[in-house]
Amino acid sequence: MLTIVSAESETVVAPSRPRRRWAILAAGVLAQTAASSFVYGIPFLVPTLRDERGLSLAQVGVVVAAPTTGLLLTLVAWGFVVDRVGERFPMALGLGLAGVVVGAVALAPPTSLVAIALLLGFAGMGAASVNAASGRLIMGWFGVEERGVAMGIRQTAQPLGVALAALLLPVLAGSEGPFVALGWTGLACLLAAGLVVVVAQDAPRRPPAPHEPTGSPYRTPTLYRLHAASALLVLPQFAISAFALEYLVREQHWSAGVAGVFVAVAQILGAAGRIATGWWSDRVGSRLRPMRQLAVASALVMLGFALGSAWVPVIAVAAIVVGAIVTVADNGLAFTSTAEMAGQAWSGRALGVQNTTQNVVASAAPPVLGALIGGTSYAIGFAVAALAPLVAVAVTPVGAERRDAARSGS
């Protein structure tokens, strides 16, 4: 039985057993972790994959890009589905499809590189279901006063999935081959699908609040600005994640092992920072004011790294640690705000658009920045990267959030 409760002028539906929502959140996090271990784990199989198949870097790049391409093509479509039918079935179906296809590739790897890429792309299409569905579950099961923390916890799933892939896949590939190693991520997706069926439950549907949009939220520029600001903030995030290890090894002459541990610890701190930022936004009653402040901090970190790499290397190293926390902290805020501004009827699609814009920038940032750094220096490359969060400061629609808050309180 469900009970209607009120939280900060927003009518929400809460379960009669409040702790249940945390179990649903845990299932969503594990589902996202499993999907991420597959979608973002293939780069850790590159050395053994090249050795086994005799592939060039360009050829193996096609395999690496296949799951993310499939994900990008279907994020908005999955969002439309979850808006219509709920979250549990699409999430379980997509994970199940991904698990079956990846398992088939592992058990009987095609000889054709094109066939492998197509199959992994199709599996990526299935895995994309989790991105919109797990975020929408949080919006339905958690009240406005705790969504920031809940979404922050959910946003730790991707770094957790990548970390697990980094720890396990190279070892498994060395002993069992790259495709068998990849098959374990498929098994993780199948297990996660079963967990979703057993534990997750569609978010309660409630009548829209008086201030909540029921038609398309894209008739005003607010969500466009939010998507743009969030995409701009992906650039400093991937500047740190893509080039920190290379900088420490090539420029500071650290060993690869020590640099890897350093970067891994920084990434764990970044995951914790996402939760802390969500708590912060819940306490101040705003998603976008903290997001704009973090954009300022990201710009300062990029400039600090640029100055340090040119003159004082220890500052650049410190900027890597701070940047690993600051540049990812806004992610959950943007997702939460997107869903809240879109309203219940459109939150799945809006989260799909949000994911798509971020992934487009994430795909383009490493090669573009790599070319710039290679042609100039780390100092110039990161100084240019600082422009993106500075633009995000101006683009973030804080004023629109204030107006929405005023309407909801009236």
CSV table of C-alpha atoms in Angstrom, one decimal, residues 166-351:
chain,number,residue,atom,x,y,z
A,166,ALA,CA,40.4,-2.6,-15.1
A,167,LEU,CA,41.1,-5.0,-12.3
A,168,LEU,CA,39.7,-8.2,-13.8
A,169,LEU,CA,39.6,-8.2,-17.5
A,170,PRO,CA,43.3,-7.9,-18.3
A,171,VAL,CA,44.0,-10.8,-15.9
A,172,LEU,CA,41.2,-13.0,-17.3
A,173,ALA,CA,42.2,-12.1,-20.9
A,174,GLY,CA,45.8,-13.2,-20.2
A,175,SER,CA,44.7,-16.6,-19.0
A,176,GLU,CA,41.5,-17.3,-20.9
A,177,GLY,CA,41.6,-15.1,-24.0
A,178,PRO,CA,39.9,-11.7,-24.6
A,179,PHE,CA,36.5,-13.0,-25.7
A,180,VAL,CA,36.1,-15.4,-22.7
A,181,ALA,CA,37.1,-12.5,-20.4
A,182,LEU,CA,34.5,-10.3,-22.1
A,183,GLY,CA,31.9,-13.0,-21.5
A,184,TRP,CA,32.2,-12.5,-17.7
A,185,THR,CA,30.8,-9.0,-18.2
A,186,GLY,CA,27.9,-10.5,-20.1
A,187,LEU,CA,27.3,-12.9,-17.2
A,188,ALA,CA,27.3,-9.8,-14.9
A,189,CYS,CA,24.6,-8.2,-17.1
A,190,LEU,CA,22.4,-11.4,-16.9
A,191,LEU,CA,22.8,-11.6,-13.1
A,192,ALA,CA,21.9,-7.9,-12.9
A,193,ALA,CA,18.8,-8.4,-15.0
A,194,GLY,CA,17.7,-11.1,-12.6
A,195,LEU,CA,18.3,-8.8,-9.7
A,196,VAL,CA,16.3,-6.1,-11.3
A,197,VAL,CA,13.3,-8.4,-11.8
A,198,VAL,CA,13.4,-9.6,-8.2
A,199,VAL,CA,14.3,-6.3,-6.3
A,200,ALA,CA,13.3,-3.4,-8.5
A,201,GLN,CA,9.8,-2.0,-8.8
A,202,ASP,CA,8.4,0.6,-11.2
A,203,ALA,CA,8.4,4.0,-9.6
A,204,PRO,CA,5.0,5.1,-8.4
A,205,ARG,CA,3.1,7.3,-10.8
A,206,ARG,CA,1.6,10.4,-9.2
A,207,PRO,CA,-0.5,13.3,-10.4
A,208,PRO,CA,1.7,16.1,-11.7
A,209,ALA,CA,2.3,18.9,-9.2
A,210,PRO,CA,0.8,22.3,-10.2
A,211,HIS,CA,4.2,23.7,-11.2
A,212,GLU,CA,5.3,20.5,-13.0
A,213,PRO,CA,5.4,20.5,-16.8
A,214,THR,CA,3.1,17.9,-18.5
A,215,GLY,CA,3.9,18.7,-22.1
A,216,SER,CA,7.3,18.8,-23.8
A,217,PRO,CA,9.8,20.6,-21.5
A,218,TYR,CA,11.8,21.5,-24.7
A,219,ARG,CA,9.4,24.3,-25.6
A,220,THR,CA,11.6,26.6,-23.5
A,221,PRO,CA,15.4,27.0,-23.6
A,222,THR,CA,16.0,25.8,-20.0
A,223,LEU,CA,16.8,22.1,-20.7
A,224,TYR,CA,18.8,23.0,-23.8
A,225,ARG,CA,21.0,25.2,-21.6
A,226,LEU,CA,21.3,22.5,-18.9
A,227,HIS,CA,22.3,19.9,-21.4
A,228,ALA,CA,24.8,22.3,-23.0
A,229,ALA,CA,26.3,23.2,-19.6
A,230,SER,CA,26.6,19.6,-18.5
A,231,ALA,CA,28.2,18.6,-21.8
A,232,LEU,CA,30.8,21.5,-21.5
A,233,LEU,CA,31.7,20.2,-18.0
A,234,VAL,CA,32.5,16.8,-19.5
A,235,LEU,CA,35.5,18.3,-21.2
A,236,PRO,CA,37.6,18.9,-18.0
A,237,GLN,CA,36.5,15.6,-16.6
A,238,PHE,CA,37.9,13.7,-19.6
A,239,ALA,CA,41.0,15.9,-19.8
A,240,ILE,CA,41.9,14.6,-16.3
A,241,SER,CA,40.8,10.9,-16.8
A,242,ALA,CA,42.3,10.5,-20.3
A,243,PHE,CA,45.7,12.2,-19.8
A,244,ALA,CA,46.6,11.9,-16.1
A,245,LEU,CA,48.3,8.6,-16.4
A,246,GLU,CA,50.1,9.5,-19.6
A,247,TYR,CA,51.3,12.8,-18.0
A,248,LEU,CA,52.6,11.2,-14.9
A,249,VAL,CA,54.5,8.5,-16.8
A,250,ARG,CA,55.8,10.5,-19.8
A,251,GLU,CA,56.3,13.9,-18.3
A,252,GLN,CA,57.0,13.1,-14.6
A,253,HIS,CA,58.7,9.8,-15.2
A,254,TRP,CA,56.6,7.8,-12.7
A,255,SER,CA,56.4,4.1,-13.1
A,256,ALA,CA,53.2,2.9,-14.7
A,257,GLY,CA,52.3,0.8,-11.7
A,258,VAL,CA,52.7,3.8,-9.2
A,259,ALA,CA,50.9,6.1,-11.6
A,260,GLY,CA,48.0,3.6,-12.0
A,261,VAL,CA,47.5,3.3,-8.3
A,262,PHE,CA,47.6,7.1,-7.9
A,263,VAL,CA,45.0,7.6,-10.6
A,264,ALA,CA,42.8,4.8,-9.2
A,265,VAL,CA,42.8,6.3,-5.7
A,266,ALA,CA,41.9,9.7,-7.3
A,267,GLN,CA,39.0,8.1,-9.1
A,268,ILE,CA,37.7,6.5,-5.9
A,269,LEU,CA,37.8,10.0,-4.3
A,270,GLY,CA,35.9,11.3,-7.3
A,271,ALA,CA,33.2,8.7,-6.8
A,272,ALA,CA,32.9,9.7,-3.1
A,273,GLY,CA,32.7,13.4,-4.2
A,274,ARG,CA,29.6,12.7,-6.3
A,275,ILE,CA,27.8,11.5,-3.2
A,276,ALA,CA,29.0,14.4,-1.1
A,277,THR,CA,27.9,16.9,-3.8
A,278,GLY,CA,24.5,15.3,-3.9
A,279,TRP,CA,24.2,15.8,-0.1
A,280,TRP,CA,25.3,19.4,-0.5
A,281,SER,CA,22.6,20.1,-3.1
A,282,ASP,CA,19.9,18.5,-0.9
A,283,ARG,CA,20.9,20.7,2.0
A,284,VAL,CA,20.9,24.0,0.0
A,285,GLY,CA,17.8,23.1,-1.9
A,286,SER,CA,19.4,23.7,-5.3
A,287,ARG,CA,21.1,21.6,-8.0
A,288,LEU,CA,22.3,24.3,-10.3
A,289,ARG,CA,23.9,26.8,-7.9
A,290,PRO,CA,26.3,24.1,-6.7
A,291,MET,CA,26.8,23.0,-10.3
A,292,ARG,CA,27.8,26.5,-11.4
A,293,GLN,CA,30.2,26.8,-8.4
A,294,LEU,CA,31.8,23.5,-9.4
A,295,ALA,CA,32.1,24.8,-13.0
A,296,VAL,CA,34.2,27.7,-11.6
A,297,ALA,CA,36.3,25.2,-9.6
A,298,SER,CA,36.8,23.0,-12.7
A,299,ALA,CA,38.1,26.0,-14.6
A,300,LEU,CA,40.5,26.9,-11.8
A,301,VAL,CA,41.8,23.3,-11.7
A,302,MET,CA,42.4,23.2,-15.5
A,303,LEU,CA,44.4,26.5,-15.2
A,304,GLY,CA,46.2,25.2,-12.1
A,305,PHE,CA,47.3,22.1,-14.0
A,306,ALA,CA,48.3,24.2,-17.0
A,307,LEU,CA,50.5,26.5,-14.9
A,308,GLY,CA,51.9,23.6,-12.9
A,309,SER,CA,52.9,21.6,-16.0
A,310,ALA,CA,54.7,24.6,-17.4
A,311,TRP,CA,56.5,25.7,-14.2
A,312,VAL,CA,55.8,23.8,-11.0
A,313,PRO,CA,55.1,20.1,-11.6
A,314,VAL,CA,54.0,19.4,-8.0
A,315,ILE,CA,51.0,21.8,-8.6
A,316,ALA,CA,50.1,19.8,-11.7
A,317,VAL,CA,50.1,16.6,-9.7
A,318,ALA,CA,48.0,18.2,-7.0
A,319,ALA,CA,45.6,19.4,-9.7
A,320,ILE,CA,45.1,15.8,-10.9
A,321,VAL,CA,43.9,14.8,-7.5
A,322,VAL,CA,41.6,17.8,-7.0
A,323,GLY,CA,40.4,17.6,-10.6
A,324,ALA,CA,39.5,13.9,-10.2
A,325,ILE,CA,37.0,15.0,-7.5
A,326,VAL,CA,35.8,18.4,-8.7
A,327,THR,CA,35.4,17.7,-12.4
A,328,VAL,CA,33.0,14.7,-11.9
A,329,ALA,CA,31.1,16.1,-8.9
A,330,ASP,CA,28.6,18.0,-11.0
A,331,ASN,CA,27.4,14.9,-12.9
A,332,GLY,CA,24.7,13.8,-10.5
A,333,LEU,CA,23.5,17.3,-10.1
A,334,ALA,CA,22.9,17.7,-13.8
A,335,PHE,CA,21.0,14.4,-14.0
A,336,THR,CA,18.8,15.2,-11.0
A,337,SER,CA,18.0,18.7,-12.3
A,338,THR,CA,17.2,17.4,-15.8
A,339,ALA,CA,14.7,14.9,-14.5
A,340,GLU,CA,13.1,17.4,-12.1
A,341,MET,CA,12.8,20.1,-14.7
A,342,ALA,CA,11.4,17.6,-17.3
A,343,GLY,CA,8.7,16.4,-15.0
A,344,GLN,CA,7.5,12.8,-14.5
A,345,ALA,CA,6.1,12.4,-18.0
A,346,TRP,CA,9.3,13.3,-19.8
A,347,SER,CA,12.1,12.5,-17.4
A,348,GLY,CA,13.1,9.3,-19.2
A,349,ARG,CA,13.5,11.0,-22.5
A,350,ALA,CA,15.2,14.0,-21.0
A,351,LEU,CA,17.7,11.7,-19.2
